[in-house]
mmCIF file of C-alpha atoms and ligand atoms in Angstrom:
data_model
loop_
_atom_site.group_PDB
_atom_site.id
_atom_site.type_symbol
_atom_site.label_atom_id
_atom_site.label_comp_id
_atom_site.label_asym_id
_atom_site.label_seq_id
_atom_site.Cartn_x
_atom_site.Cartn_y
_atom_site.Cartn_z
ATOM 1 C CA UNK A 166 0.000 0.000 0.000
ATOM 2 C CA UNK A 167 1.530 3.350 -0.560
ATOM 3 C CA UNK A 168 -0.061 6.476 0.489
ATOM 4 C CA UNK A 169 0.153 9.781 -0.113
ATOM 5 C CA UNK A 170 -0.630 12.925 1.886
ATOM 6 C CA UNK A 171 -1.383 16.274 0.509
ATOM 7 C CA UNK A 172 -2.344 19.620 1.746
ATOM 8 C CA UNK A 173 -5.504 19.712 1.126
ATOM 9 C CA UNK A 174 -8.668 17.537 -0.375
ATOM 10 C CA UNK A 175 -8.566 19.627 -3.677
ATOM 11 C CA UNK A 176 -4.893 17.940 -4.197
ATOM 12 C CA UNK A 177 -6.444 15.052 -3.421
ATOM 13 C CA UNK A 178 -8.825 15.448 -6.327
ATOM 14 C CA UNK A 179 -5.898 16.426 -8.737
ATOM 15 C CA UNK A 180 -4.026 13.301 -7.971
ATOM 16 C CA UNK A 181 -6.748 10.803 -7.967
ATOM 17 C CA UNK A 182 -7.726 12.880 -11.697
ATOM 18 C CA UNK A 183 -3.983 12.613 -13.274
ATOM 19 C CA UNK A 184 -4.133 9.085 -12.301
ATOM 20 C CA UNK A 185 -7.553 7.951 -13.704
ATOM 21 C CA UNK A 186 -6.627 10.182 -16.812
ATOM 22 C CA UNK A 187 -3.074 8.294 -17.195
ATOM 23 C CA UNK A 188 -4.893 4.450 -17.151
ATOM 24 C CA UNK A 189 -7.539 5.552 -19.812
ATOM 25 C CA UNK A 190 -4.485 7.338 -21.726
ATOM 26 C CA UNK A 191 -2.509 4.108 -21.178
ATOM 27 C CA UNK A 192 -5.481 1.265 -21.915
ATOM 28 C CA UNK A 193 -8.264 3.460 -23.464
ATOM 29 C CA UNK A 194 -10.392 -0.145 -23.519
ATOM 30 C CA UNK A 195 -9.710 0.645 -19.392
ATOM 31 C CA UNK A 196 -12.511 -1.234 -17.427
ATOM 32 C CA UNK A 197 -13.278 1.293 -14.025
ATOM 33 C CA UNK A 198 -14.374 0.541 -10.831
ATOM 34 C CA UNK A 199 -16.212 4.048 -9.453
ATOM 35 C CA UNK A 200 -17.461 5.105 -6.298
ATOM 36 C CA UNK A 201 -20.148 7.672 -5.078
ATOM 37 C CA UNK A 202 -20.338 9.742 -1.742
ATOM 38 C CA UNK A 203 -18.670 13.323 -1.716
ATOM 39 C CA UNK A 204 -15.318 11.661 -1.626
ATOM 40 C CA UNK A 205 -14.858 11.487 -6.009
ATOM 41 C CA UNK A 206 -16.981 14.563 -6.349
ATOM 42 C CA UNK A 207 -14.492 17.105 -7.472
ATOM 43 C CA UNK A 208 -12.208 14.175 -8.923
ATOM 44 C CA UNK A 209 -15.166 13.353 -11.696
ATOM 45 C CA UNK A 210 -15.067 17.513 -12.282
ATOM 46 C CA UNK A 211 -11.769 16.791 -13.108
ATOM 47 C CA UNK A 212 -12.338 14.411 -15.188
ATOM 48 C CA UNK A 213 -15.320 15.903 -17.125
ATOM 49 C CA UNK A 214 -13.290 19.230 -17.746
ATOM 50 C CA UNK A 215 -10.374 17.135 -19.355
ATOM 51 C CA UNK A 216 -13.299 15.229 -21.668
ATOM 52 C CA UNK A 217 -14.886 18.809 -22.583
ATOM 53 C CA UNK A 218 -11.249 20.097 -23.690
ATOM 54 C CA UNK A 219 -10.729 16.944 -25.893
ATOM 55 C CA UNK A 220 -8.170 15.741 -23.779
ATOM 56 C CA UNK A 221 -9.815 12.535 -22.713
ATOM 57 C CA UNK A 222 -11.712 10.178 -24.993
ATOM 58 C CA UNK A 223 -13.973 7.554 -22.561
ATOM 59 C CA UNK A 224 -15.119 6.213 -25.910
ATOM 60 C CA UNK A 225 -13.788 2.773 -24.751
ATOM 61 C CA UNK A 226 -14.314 3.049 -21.650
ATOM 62 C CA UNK A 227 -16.341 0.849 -19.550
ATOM 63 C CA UNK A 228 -17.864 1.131 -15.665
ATOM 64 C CA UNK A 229 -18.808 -0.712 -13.011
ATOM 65 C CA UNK A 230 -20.204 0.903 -8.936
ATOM 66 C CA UNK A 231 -19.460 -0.512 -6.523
ATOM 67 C CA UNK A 232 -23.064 -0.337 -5.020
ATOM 68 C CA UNK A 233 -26.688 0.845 -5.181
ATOM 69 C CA UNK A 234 -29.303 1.630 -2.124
ATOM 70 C CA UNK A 235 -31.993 -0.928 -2.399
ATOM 71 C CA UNK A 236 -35.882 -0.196 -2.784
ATOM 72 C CA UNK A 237 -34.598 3.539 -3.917
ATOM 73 C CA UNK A 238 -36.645 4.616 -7.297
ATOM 74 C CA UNK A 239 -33.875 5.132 -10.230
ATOM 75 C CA UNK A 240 -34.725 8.479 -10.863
ATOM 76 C CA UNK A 241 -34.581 9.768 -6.898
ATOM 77 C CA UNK A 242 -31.928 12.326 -6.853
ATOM 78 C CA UNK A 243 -30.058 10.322 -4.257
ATOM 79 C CA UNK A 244 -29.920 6.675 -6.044
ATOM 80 C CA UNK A 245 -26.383 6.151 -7.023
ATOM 81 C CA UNK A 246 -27.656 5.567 -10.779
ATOM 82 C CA UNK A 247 -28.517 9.383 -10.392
ATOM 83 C CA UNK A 248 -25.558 10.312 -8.642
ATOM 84 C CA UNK A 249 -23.687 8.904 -11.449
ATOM 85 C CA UNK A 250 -25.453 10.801 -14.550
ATOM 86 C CA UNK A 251 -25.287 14.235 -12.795
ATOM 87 C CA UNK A 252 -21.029 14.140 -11.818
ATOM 88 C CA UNK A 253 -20.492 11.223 -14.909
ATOM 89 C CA UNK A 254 -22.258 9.526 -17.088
ATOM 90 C CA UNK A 255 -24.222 12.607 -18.901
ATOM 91 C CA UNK A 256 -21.084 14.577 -19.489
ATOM 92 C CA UNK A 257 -18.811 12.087 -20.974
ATOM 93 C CA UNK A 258 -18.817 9.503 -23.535
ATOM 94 C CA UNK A 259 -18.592 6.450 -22.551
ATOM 95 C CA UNK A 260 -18.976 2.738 -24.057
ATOM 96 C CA UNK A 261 -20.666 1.648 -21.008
ATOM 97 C CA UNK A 262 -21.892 2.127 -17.607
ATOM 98 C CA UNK A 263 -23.092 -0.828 -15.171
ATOM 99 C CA UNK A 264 -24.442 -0.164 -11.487
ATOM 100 C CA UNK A 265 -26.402 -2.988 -9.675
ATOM 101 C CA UNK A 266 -30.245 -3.121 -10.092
ATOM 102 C CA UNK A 267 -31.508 -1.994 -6.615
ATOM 103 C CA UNK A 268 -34.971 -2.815 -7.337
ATOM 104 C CA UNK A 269 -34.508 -5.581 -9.083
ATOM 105 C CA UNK A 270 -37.505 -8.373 -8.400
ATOM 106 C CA UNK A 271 -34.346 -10.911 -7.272
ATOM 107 C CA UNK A 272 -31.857 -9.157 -5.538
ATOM 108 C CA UNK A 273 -30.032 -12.323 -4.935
ATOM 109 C CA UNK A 274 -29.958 -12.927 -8.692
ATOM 110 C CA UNK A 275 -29.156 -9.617 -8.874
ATOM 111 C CA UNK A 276 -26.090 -9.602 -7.025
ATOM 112 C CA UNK A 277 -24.793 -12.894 -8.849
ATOM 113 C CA UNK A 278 -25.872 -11.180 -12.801
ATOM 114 C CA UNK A 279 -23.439 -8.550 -11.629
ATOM 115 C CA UNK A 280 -20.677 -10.034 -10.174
ATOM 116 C CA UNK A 281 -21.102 -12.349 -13.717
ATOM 117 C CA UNK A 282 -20.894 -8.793 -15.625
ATOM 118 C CA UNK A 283 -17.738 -7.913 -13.892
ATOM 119 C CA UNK A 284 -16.290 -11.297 -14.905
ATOM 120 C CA UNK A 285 -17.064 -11.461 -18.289
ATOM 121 C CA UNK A 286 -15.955 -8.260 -19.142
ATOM 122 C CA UNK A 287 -12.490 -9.337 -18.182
ATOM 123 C CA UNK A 288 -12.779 -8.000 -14.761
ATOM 124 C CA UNK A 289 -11.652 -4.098 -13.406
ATOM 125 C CA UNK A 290 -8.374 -2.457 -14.527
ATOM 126 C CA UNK A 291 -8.804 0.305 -11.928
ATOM 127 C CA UNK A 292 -11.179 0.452 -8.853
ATOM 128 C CA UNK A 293 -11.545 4.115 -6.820
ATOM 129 C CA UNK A 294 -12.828 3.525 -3.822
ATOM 130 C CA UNK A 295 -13.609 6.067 -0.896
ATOM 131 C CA UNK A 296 -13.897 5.251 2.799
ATOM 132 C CA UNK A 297 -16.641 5.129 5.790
ATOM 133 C CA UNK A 298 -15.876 6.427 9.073
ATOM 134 C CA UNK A 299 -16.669 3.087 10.245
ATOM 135 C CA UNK A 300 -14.374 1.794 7.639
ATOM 136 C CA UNK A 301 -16.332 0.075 5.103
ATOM 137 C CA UNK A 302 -15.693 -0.171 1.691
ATOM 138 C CA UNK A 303 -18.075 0.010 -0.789
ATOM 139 C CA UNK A 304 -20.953 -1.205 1.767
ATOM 140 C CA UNK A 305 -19.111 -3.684 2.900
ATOM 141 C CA UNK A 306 -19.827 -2.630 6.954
ATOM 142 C CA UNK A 307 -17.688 -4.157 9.607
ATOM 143 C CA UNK A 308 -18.619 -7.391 10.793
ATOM 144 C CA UNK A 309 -17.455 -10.766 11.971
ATOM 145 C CA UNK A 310 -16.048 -11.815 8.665
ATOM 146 C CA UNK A 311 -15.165 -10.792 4.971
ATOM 147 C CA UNK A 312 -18.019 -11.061 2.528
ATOM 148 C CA UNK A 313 -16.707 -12.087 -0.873
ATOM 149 C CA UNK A 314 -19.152 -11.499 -3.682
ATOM 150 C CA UNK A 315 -21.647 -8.867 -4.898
ATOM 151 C CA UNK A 316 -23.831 -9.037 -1.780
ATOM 152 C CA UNK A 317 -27.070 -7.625 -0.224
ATOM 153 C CA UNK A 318 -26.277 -6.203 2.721
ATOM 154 C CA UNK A 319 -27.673 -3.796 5.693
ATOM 155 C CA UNK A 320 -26.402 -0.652 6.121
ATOM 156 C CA UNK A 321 -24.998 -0.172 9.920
ATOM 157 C CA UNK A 322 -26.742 2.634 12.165
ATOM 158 C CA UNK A 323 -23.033 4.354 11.873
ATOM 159 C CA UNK A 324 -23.665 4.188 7.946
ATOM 160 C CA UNK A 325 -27.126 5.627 7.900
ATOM 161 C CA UNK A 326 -26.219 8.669 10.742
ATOM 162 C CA UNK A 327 -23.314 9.554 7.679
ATOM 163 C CA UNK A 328 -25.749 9.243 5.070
ATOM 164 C CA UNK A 329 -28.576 11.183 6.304
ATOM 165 C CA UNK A 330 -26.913 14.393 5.328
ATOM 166 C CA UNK A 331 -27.574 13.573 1.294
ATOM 167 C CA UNK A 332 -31.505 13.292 2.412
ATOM 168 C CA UNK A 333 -34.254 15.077 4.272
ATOM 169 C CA UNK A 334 -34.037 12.279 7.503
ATOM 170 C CA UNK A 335 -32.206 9.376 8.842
ATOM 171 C CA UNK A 336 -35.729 7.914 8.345
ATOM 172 C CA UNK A 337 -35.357 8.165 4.323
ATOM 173 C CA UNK A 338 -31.792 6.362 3.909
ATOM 174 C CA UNK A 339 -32.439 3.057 2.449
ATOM 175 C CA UNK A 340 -31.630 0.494 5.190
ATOM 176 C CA UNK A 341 -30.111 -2.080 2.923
ATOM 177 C CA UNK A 342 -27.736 -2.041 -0.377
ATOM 178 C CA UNK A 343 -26.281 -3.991 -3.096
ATOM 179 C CA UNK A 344 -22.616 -4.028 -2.837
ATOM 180 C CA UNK A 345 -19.186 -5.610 -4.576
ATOM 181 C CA UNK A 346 -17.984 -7.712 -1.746
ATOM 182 C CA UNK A 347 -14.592 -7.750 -0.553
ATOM 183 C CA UNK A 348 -13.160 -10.235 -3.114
ATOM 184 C CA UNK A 349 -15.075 -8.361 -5.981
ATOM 185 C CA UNK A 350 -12.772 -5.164 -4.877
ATOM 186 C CA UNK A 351 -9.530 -7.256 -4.383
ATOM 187 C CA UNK A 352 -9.932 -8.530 -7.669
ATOM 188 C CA UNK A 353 -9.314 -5.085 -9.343
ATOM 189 C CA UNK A 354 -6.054 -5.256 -10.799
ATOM 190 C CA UNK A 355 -5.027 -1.921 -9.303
ATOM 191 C CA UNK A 356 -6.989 0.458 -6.287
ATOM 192 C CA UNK A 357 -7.238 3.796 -5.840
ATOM 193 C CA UNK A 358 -8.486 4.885 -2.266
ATOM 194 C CA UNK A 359 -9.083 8.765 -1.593
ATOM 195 C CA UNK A 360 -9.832 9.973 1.640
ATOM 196 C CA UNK A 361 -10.358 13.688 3.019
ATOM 197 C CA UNK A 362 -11.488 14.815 6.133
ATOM 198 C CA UNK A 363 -10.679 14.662 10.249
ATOM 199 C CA UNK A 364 -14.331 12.112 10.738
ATOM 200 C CA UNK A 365 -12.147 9.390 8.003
ATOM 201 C CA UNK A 366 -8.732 9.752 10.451
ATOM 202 C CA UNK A 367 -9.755 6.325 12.622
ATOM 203 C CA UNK A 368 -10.789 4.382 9.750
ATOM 204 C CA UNK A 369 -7.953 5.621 8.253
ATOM 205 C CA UNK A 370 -5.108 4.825 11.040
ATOM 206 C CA UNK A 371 -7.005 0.999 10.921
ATOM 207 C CA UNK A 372 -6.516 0.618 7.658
ATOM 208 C CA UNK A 373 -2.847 1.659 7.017
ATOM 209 C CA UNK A 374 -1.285 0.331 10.028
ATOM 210 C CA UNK A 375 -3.870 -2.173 12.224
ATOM 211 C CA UNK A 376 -4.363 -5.384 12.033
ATOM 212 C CA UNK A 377 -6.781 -7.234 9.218
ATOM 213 C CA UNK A 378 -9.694 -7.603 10.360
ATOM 214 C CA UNK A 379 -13.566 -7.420 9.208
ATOM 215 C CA UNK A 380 -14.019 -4.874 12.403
ATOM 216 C CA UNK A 381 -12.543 -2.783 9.897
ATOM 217 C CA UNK A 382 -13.391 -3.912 6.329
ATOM 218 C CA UNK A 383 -10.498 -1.329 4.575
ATOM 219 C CA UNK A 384 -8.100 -3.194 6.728
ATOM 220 C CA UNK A 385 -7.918 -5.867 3.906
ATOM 221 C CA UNK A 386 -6.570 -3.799 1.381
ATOM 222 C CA UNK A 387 -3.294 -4.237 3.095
ATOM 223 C CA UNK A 388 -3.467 -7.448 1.565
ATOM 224 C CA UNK A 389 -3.517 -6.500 -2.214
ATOM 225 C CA UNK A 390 -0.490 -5.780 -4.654
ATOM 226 C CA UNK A 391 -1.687 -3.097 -5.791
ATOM 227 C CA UNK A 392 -2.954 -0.189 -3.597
ATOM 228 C CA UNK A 393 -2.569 3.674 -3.773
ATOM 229 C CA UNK A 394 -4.211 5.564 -0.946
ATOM 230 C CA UNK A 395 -4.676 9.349 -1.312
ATOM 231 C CA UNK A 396 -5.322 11.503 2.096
ATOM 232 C CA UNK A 397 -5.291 15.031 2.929
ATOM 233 C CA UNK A 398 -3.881 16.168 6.299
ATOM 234 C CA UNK A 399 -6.971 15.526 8.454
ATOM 235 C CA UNK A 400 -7.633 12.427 7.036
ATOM 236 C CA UNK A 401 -4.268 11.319 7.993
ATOM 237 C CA UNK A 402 -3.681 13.255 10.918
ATOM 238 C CA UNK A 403 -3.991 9.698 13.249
ATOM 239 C CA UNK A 404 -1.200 8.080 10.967
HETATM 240 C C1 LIG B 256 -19.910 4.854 -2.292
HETATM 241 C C2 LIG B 256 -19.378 3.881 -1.341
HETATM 242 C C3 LIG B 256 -19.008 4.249 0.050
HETATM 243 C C4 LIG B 256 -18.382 5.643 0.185
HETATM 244 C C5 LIG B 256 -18.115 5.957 1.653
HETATM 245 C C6 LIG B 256 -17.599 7.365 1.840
HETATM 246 O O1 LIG B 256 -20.176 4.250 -3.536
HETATM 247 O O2 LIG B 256 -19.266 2.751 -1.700
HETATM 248 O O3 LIG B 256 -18.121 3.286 0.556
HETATM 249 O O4 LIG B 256 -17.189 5.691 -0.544
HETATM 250 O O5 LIG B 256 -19.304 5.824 2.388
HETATM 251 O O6 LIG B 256 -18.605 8.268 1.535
HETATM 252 P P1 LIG B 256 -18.298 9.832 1.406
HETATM 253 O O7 LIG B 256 -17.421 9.979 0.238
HETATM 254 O O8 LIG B 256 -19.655 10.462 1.165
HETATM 255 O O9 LIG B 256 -17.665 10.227 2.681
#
């Protein structure tokens, strides 16, 4: 794992930009693993400014979220399929874009059509990932053990409290998502992790230097080849 510190999150967002920019300039067939949350915000601005100045072609590029609140409508401003359009997908052109199905009839089916997708595409080049306070990844919550595949899972109390602030009341956040599970994410070829922010410093400090452990889901990253972590100061202000 290597990580990175920088002064501020908008550094943050320049890094985590070049380097997204440099794998579809290096493999523009690039398969991407994106994330939602305010973490990639102003990296996909980044991203979307290079497109509009003909920089960067996403013509061959396909992607793949990591999750999707289940039971949300599509078109509610706070599904990640919405998310996705408004920062991504509507204002740059490419091949494909996959999320999972949160109201899908089968979510079980559900989860195993897209962890099939992933597969037979030839699997993820590059997956960004950001980070809960609690240290999940993706929705991958902490736990008593690892889940592998694309999963249905229940979004902890800690998860909901953070997510409130994207809707009118804790009531509205979905209680349950589909999500990549861990081995989905560790079978990325490469990661990306960005995290900004003092309330990310714990999960953070757990990740880089504790233990493995599904207490703290990030924790397993340790274990890939192939991990670049990007922090500002408060995010790493623990390490
Ligand atoms: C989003 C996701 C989550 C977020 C995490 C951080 O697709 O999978 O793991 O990356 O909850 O969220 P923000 O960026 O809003 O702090």
């Amino acid at each position: 794992m290597i990580v990175h510190v920088f002064g501020d999150a908008s550094q943050v967002a320049k890094a985590a930009a070049s380097i997204l920019s440099a794998q579809i300039l290096r493999k523009p067939d690039s398969v991407l693993g994106l994330a939602t949350g305010a973490t990639p915000v102003a990296t996909y601005e980044r991203l979307v400014k290079l497109h509009k100045k003909g920089i960067l072609d996403f013509s061959g590029v396909t992607t793949f979220n990591l999750d999707e609140y289940v039971g949300l409508p599509s078109d509610h401003q706070e599904s990640y399929i919405s998310f996705m359009k408004r920062h991504l997908f509507d204002q740059v052109n490419l091949k494909a874009s996959y999320l999972p199905d949160g109201n899908a009839k089968d979510l079980a089916a559900e989860c195993q059509r897209y962890e099939e997708l992933i597969t037979s595409t030839g699997g993820i080049d590059l997956q960004l990932l950001g980070i809960g306070s609690n240290g999940h990844i993706g929705f991958n919550e902490p736990g008593d053990n690892f889940v592998f595949g694309t999963n249905l899972t229940d979004l902890t109390q800690s998860t909901i409290e953070a997510n409130k602030r994207f809707f009118d009341s804790a009531d509205q956040v979905p209680r349950q998502a589909i999500s990549m599970g861990i081995g989905t994410i560790l079978s990325a070829q490469e990661i990306l992790l960005l995290a900004m922010g003092k309330n990310k410093a714990e999960a953070v400090l757990g990740m880089v230097r504790g233990d493995i452990t599904p207490k703290n889901p990030s924790s397993i990253l340790k274990g890939h080849p192939r991990v670049t972590v990007l922090l500002d100061e408060d995010a790493a202000s623990l390490l």
